[in-house]
Short mmCIF file of C-alpha atoms and ligand atoms in Angstrom, two decimals:
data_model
loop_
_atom_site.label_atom_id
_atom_site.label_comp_id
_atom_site.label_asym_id
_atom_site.label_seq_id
_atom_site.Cartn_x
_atom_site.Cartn_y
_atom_site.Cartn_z
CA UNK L 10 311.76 217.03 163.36
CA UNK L 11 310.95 214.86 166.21
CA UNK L 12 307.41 213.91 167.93
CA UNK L 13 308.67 216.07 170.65
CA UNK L 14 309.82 219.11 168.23
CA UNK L 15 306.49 218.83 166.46
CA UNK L 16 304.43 219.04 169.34
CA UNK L 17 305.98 222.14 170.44
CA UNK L 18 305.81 223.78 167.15
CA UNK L 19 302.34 223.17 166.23
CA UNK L 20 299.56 225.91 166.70
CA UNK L 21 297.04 224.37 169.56
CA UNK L 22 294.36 224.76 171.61
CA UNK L 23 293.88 224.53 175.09
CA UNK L 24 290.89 223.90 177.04
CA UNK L 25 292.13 222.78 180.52
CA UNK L 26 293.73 226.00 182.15
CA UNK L 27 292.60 227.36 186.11
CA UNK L 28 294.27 230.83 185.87
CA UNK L 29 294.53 231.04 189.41
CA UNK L 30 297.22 227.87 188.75
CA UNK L 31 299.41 230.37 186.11
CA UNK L 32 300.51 232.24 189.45
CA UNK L 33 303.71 232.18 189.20
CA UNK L 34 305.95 232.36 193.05
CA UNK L 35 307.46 235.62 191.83
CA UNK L 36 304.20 237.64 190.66
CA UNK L 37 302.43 236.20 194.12
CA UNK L 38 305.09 238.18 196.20
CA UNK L 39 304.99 241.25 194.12
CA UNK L 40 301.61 240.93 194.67
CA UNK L 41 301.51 240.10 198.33
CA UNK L 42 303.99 243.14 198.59
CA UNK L 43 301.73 245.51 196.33
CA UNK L 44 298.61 244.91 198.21
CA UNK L 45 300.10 244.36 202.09
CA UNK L 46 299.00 240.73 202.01
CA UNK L 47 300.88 238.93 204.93
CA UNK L 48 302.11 235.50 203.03
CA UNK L 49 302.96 232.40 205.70
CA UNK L 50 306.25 231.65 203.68
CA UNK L 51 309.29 233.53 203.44
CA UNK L 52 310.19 233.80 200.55
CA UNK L 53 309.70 232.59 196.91
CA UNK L 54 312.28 229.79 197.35
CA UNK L 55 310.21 228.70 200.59
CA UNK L 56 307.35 228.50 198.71
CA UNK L 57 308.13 226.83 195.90
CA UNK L 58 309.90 224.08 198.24
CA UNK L 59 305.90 224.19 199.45
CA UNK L 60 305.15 222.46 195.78
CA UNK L 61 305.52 218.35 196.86
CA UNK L 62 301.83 217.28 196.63
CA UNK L 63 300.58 213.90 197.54
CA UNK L 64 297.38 214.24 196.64
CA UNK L 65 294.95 216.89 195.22
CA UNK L 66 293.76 218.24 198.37
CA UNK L 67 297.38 218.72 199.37
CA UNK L 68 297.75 221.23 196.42
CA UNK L 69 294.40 223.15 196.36
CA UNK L 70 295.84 224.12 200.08
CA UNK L 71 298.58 225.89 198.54
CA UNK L 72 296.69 226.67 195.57
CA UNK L 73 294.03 228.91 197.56
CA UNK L 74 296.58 230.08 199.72
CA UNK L 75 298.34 231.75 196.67
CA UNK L 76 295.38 233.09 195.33
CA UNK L 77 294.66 235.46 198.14
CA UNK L 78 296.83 237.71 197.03
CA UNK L 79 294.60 239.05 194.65
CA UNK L 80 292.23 241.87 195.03
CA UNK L 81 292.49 244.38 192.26
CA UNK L 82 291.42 244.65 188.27
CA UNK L 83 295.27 245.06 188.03
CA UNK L 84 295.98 242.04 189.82
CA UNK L 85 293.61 239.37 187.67
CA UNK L 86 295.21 241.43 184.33
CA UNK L 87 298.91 240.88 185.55
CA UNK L 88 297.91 237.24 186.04
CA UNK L 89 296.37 236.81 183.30
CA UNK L 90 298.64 238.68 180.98
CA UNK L 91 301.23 236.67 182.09
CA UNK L 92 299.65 233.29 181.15
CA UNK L 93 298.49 234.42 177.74
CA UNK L 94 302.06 235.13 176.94
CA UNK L 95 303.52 232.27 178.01
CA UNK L 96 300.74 230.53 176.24
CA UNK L 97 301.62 232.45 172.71
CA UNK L 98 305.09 231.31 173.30
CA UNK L 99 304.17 227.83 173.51
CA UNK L 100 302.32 228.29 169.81
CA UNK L 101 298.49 228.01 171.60
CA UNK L 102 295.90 230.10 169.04
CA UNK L 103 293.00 229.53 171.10
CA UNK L 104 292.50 228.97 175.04
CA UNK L 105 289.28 228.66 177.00
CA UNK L 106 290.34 229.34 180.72
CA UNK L 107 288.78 228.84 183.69
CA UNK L 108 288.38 230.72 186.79
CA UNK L 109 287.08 230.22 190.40
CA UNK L 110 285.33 233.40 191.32
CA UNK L 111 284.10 231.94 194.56
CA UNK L 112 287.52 231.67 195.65
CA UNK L 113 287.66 235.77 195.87
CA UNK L 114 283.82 237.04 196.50
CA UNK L 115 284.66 235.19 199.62
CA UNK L 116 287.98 237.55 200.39
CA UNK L 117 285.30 240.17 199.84
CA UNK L 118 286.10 241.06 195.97
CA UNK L 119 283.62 241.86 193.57
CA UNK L 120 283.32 239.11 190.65
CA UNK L 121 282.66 241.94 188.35
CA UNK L 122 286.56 243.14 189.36
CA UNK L 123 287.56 239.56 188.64
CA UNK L 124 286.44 239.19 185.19
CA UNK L 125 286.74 242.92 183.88
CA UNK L 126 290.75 242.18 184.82
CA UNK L 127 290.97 238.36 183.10
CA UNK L 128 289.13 239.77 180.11
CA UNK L 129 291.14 242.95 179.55
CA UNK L 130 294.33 240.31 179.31
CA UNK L 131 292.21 238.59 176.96
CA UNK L 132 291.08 241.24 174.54
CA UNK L 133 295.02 242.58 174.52
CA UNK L 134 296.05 238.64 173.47
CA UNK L 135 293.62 238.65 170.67
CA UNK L 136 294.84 242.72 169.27
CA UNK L 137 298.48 241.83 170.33
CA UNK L 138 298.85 238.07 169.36
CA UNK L 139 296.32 237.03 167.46
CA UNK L 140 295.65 234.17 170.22
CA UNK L 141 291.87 234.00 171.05
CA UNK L 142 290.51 233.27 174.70
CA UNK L 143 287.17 232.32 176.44
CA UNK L 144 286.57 232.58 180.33
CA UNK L 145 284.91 229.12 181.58
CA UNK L 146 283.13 230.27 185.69
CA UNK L 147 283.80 227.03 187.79
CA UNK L 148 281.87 226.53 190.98
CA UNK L 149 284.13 225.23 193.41
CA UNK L 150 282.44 221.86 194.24
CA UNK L 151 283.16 221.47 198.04
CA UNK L 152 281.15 224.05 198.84
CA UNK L 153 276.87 223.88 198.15
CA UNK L 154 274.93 224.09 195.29
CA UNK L 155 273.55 227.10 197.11
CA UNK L 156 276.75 228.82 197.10
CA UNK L 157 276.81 228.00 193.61
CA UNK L 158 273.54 229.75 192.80
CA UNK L 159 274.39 232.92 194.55
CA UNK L 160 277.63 232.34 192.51
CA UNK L 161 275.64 232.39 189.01
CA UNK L 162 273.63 235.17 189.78
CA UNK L 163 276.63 237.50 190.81
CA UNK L 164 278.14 236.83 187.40
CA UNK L 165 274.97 237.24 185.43
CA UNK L 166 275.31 240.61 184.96
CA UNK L 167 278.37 239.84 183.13
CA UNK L 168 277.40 237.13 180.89
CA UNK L 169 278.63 238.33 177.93
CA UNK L 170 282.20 237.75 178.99
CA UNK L 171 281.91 233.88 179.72
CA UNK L 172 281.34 230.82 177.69
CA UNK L 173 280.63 228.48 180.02
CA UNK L 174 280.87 227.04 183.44
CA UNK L 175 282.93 224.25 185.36
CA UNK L 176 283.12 222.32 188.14
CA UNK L 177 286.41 221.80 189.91
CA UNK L 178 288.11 221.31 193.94
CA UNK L 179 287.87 218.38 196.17
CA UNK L 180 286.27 216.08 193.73
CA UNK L 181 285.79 212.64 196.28
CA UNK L 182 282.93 213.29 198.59
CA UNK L 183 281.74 215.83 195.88
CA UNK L 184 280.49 214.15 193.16
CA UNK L 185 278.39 215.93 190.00
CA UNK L 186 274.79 215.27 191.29
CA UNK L 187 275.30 217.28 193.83
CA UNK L 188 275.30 220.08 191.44
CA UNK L 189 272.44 219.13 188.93
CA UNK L 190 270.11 221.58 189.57
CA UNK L 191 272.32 225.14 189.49
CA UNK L 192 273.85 223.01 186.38
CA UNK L 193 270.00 222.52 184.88
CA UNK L 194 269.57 226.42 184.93
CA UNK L 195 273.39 227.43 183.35
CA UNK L 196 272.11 224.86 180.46
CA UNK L 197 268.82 227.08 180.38
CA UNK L 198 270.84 230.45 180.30
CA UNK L 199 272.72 228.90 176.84
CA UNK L 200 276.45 228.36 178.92
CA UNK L 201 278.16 226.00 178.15
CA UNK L 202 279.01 222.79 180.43
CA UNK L 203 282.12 220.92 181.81
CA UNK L 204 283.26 219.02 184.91
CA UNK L 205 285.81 217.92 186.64
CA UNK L 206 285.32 213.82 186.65
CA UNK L 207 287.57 211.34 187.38
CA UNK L 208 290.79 212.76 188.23
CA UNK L 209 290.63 211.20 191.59
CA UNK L 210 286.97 210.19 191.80
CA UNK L 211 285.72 206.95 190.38
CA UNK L 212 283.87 206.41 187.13
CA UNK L 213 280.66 207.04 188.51
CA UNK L 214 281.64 210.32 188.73
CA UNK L 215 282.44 210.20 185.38
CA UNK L 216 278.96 208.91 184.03
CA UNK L 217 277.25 211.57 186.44
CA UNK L 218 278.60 214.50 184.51
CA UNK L 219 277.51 212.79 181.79
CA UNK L 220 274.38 212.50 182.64
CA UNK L 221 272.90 214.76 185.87
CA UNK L 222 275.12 217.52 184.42
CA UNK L 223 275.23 216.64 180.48
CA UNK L 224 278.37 217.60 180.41
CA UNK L 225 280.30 218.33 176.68
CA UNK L 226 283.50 217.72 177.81
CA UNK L 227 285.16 216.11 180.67
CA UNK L 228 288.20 217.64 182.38
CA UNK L 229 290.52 215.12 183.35
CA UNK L 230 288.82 211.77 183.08
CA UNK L 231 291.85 209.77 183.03
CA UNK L 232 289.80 206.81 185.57
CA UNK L 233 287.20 206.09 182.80
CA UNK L 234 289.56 203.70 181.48
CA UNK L 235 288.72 201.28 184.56
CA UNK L 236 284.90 201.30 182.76
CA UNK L 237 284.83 199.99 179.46
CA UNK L 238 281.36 200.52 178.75
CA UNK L 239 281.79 204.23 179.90
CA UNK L 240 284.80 204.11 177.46
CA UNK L 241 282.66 202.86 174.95
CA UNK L 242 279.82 205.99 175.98
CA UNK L 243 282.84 208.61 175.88
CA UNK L 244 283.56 207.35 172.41
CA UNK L 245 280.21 207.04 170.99
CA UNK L 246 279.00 210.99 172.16
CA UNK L 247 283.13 212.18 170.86
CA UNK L 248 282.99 213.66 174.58
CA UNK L 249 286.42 215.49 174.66
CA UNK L 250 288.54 214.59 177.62
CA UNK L 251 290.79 217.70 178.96
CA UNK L 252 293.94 215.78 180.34
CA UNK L 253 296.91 217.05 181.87
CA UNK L 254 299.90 214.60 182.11
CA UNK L 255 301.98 216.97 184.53
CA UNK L 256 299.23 217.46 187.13
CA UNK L 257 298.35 213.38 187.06
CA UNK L 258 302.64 213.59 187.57
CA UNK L 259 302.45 215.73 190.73
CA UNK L 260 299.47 215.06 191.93
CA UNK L 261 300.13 211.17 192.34
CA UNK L 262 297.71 210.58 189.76
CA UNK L 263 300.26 208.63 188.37
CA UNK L 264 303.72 207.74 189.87
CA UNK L 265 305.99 208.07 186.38
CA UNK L 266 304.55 209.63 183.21
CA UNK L 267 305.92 206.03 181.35
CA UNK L 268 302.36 205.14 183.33
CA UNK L 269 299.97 207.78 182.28
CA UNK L 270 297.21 206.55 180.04
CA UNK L 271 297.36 209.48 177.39
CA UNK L 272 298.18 206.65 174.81
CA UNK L 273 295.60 204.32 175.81
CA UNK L 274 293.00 206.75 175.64
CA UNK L 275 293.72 207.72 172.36
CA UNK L 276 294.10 204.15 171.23
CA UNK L 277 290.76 203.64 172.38
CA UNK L 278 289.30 206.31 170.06
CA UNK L 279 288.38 208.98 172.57
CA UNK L 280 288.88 212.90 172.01
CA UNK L 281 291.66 213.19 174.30
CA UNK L 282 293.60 216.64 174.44
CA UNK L 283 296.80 217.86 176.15
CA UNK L 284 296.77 220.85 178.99
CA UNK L 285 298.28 222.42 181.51
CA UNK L 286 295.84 222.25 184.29
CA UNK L 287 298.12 224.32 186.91
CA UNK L 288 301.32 225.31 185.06
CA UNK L 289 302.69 227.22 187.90
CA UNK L 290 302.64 224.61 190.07
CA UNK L 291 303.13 221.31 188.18
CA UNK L 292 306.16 222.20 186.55
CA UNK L 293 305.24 223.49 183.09
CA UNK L 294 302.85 225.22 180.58
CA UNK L 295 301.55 223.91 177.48
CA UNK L 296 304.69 222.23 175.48
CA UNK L 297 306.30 221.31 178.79
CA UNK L 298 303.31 218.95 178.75
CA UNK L 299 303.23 217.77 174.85
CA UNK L 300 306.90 216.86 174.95
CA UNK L 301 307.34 215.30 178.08
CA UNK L 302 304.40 212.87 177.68
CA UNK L 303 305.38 212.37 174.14
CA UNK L 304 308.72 211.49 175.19
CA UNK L 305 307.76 209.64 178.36
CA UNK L 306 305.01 207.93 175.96
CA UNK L 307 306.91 207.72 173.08
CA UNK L 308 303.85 209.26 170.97
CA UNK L 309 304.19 208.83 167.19
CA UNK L 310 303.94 211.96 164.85
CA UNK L 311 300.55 211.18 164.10
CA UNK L 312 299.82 210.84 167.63
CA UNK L 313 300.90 214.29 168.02
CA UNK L 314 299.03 215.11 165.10
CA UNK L 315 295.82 213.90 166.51
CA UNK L 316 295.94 215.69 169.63
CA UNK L 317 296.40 219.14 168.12
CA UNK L 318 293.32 218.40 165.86
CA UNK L 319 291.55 217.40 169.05
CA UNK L 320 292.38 220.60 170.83
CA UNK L 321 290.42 222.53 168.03
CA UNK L 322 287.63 219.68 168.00
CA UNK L 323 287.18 219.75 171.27
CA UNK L 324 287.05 223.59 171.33
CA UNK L 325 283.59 225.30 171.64
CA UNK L 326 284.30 228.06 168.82
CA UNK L 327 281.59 228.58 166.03
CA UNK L 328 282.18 226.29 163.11
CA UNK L 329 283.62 229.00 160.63
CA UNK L 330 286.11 229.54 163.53
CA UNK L 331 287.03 226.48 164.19
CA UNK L 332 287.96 225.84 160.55
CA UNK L 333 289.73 228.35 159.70
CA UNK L 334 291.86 226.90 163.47
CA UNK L 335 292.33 223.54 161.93
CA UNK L 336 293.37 225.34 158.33
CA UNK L 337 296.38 226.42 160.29
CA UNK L 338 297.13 223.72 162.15
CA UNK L 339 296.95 221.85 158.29
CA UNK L 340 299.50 224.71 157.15
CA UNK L 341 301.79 223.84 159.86
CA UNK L 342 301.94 220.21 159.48
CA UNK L 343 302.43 220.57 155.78
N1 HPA V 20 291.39 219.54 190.08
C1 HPA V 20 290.37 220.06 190.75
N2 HPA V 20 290.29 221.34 191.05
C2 HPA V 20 291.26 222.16 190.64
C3 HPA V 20 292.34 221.68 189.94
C4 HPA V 20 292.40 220.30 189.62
O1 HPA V 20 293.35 219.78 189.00
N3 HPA V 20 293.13 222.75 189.71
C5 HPA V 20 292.54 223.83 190.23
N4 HPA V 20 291.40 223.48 190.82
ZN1 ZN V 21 291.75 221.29 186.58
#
């Protein structure tokens, strides 16, 4: 079996997932045509000839644009249905997903509508597939930390059904301090805490997570290799870094995957994982993402190896759960 074959086949984890990104073309116009949304392309052709980003402000256009064809419970199931079994196809046990509820309580739809139809898709993966799922809230960071607040207490009556919160959107001009306080009081309510950090922003971005936000893992964070003492930091804590080789690809991040820094990071000791970020619009779900960067890379088996036991590291399931994850990964590998 190859790298390639053997990252595909292993059972994974995956930690880096916007659901809003799994929409595919095709479900947003059956959507669009289900709930009279007027769409400003044509067809599903036009809009996936939309997809050539230069940058990541040139996608979350599109990105928000597609969104807005959700209203219903029906509609966030459908999505999210659809994900989780693409995700089971691509052997992922375990995902933690995020999603944006700001980006619909301002279309006027109730966040409790929002999660009851993501967690419904969720509860059927776990009965139906075995595959287990977490919901991650992410404030959208370009707009205030007042937004966020009003955010946070919308969804509080619905804590139960999320882990943990995000930050994610136009990440220069946005950076984590901005954000420390409504972050201060989800660490006093028990969630769980990620950012977005250096994707496109700097590593000072990076070290503000870190720090003003304490975040426990970092999504993206493919810049903090231009710090080596933050290197050194991201190392020392074991904070995970969620990467996702296809969106650096189409989001310019990177110009050929042959340059992405998935092997240097792990070379340097750090947690890195694998994920999709945006499958629907970056060309590919899980695997697509293990075996083209292991090919690109040329990622050795124990590479390969070492990310899927990162994926279940990196997780935030209870110990018990998380061994009894890495026991099958250790079946698979043999
Ligand atoms: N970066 C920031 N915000 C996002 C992304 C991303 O890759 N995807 C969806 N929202
Ligand atoms: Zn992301």
């Amino acid at each position: 079996m190859t790298p390639a074959e053997l990252a595909a086949a292993l059972p994974k984890a995956e930690l880096h997932i916007h659901i809003e990104g799994s929409l595919e073309p095709e479900l947003i116009f059956v959507l669009a045509q289900r709930n009279g949304v007027k769409l400003p392309y044509a067809s599903v052709e036009a809009l996936r000839e939309a997809y050539a980003f230069t940058d990541l402000q040139s996608f979350l256009d599109i990105y928000y644009a597609g969104a807005s064809v959700l209203l219903h419970e029906a509609d966030f199931f459908d999505m999210a249905w659809a994900y989780l079994q693409r995700a089971h196809a691509d052997n992922v046990i375990h995902t933690e997903i995020f999603f944006d509820p700001q980006t619909h309580t301002a279309r006027g739809v109730d966040i409790g509508v929002v999660i009851a139809g993501l967690k419904r898709a969720c509860v059927r993966a776990q009965a139906e597939f075995g595959l287990s799922s977490a919901l991650i809230l992410c404030f959208l960071r370009h707009l205030s930390e007042e937004d966020a607040f009003a955010t946070l207490s919308a969804a509080l009556p619905h804590r139960e059904h999320f882990i943990g919160v995000g930050l994610d959107s136009s990440e220069v001009g946005h950076p984590p301090e901005k954000f420390s306080r409504v972050f201060a009081r989800c660490r006093e309510l028990g969630l769980h805490i990620v950012a977005h950090a250096g994707e496109e922003g700097p590593p000072p971005y990076i070290w503000s997570a870190l720090n003003d936000l304490q975040a426990e893992r970092i999504d993206h964070g493919v810049r903090s290799l231009e710090d080596a003492s933050l290197v050194a930091e991201l190392a020392r804590r074991r904070t995970p870094l969620t990467v996702c080789p296809l969106s650096n690809l189409k989001l310019c991040v990177v110009n050929d995957l042959r340059d992405h820094p998935m092997k240097k990071l792990l070379d340097a000791g750090l947690c890195a994982t694998v994920n999709s970020d945006d499958p629907a619009y970056f060309g590919g779900y899980l695997n697509a993402n293990f075996v083209q960067t292991v090919q690109a890379l040329d990622l050795s088996r124990d590479d390969v190896i070492t990310l899927a036991r990162n994926s279940f590291e990196a997780s935030f399931v209870d110990p018990p759960t998380r061994s009894r994850l890495m026991a099958r990964l250790d079946a698979a590998i043999g």
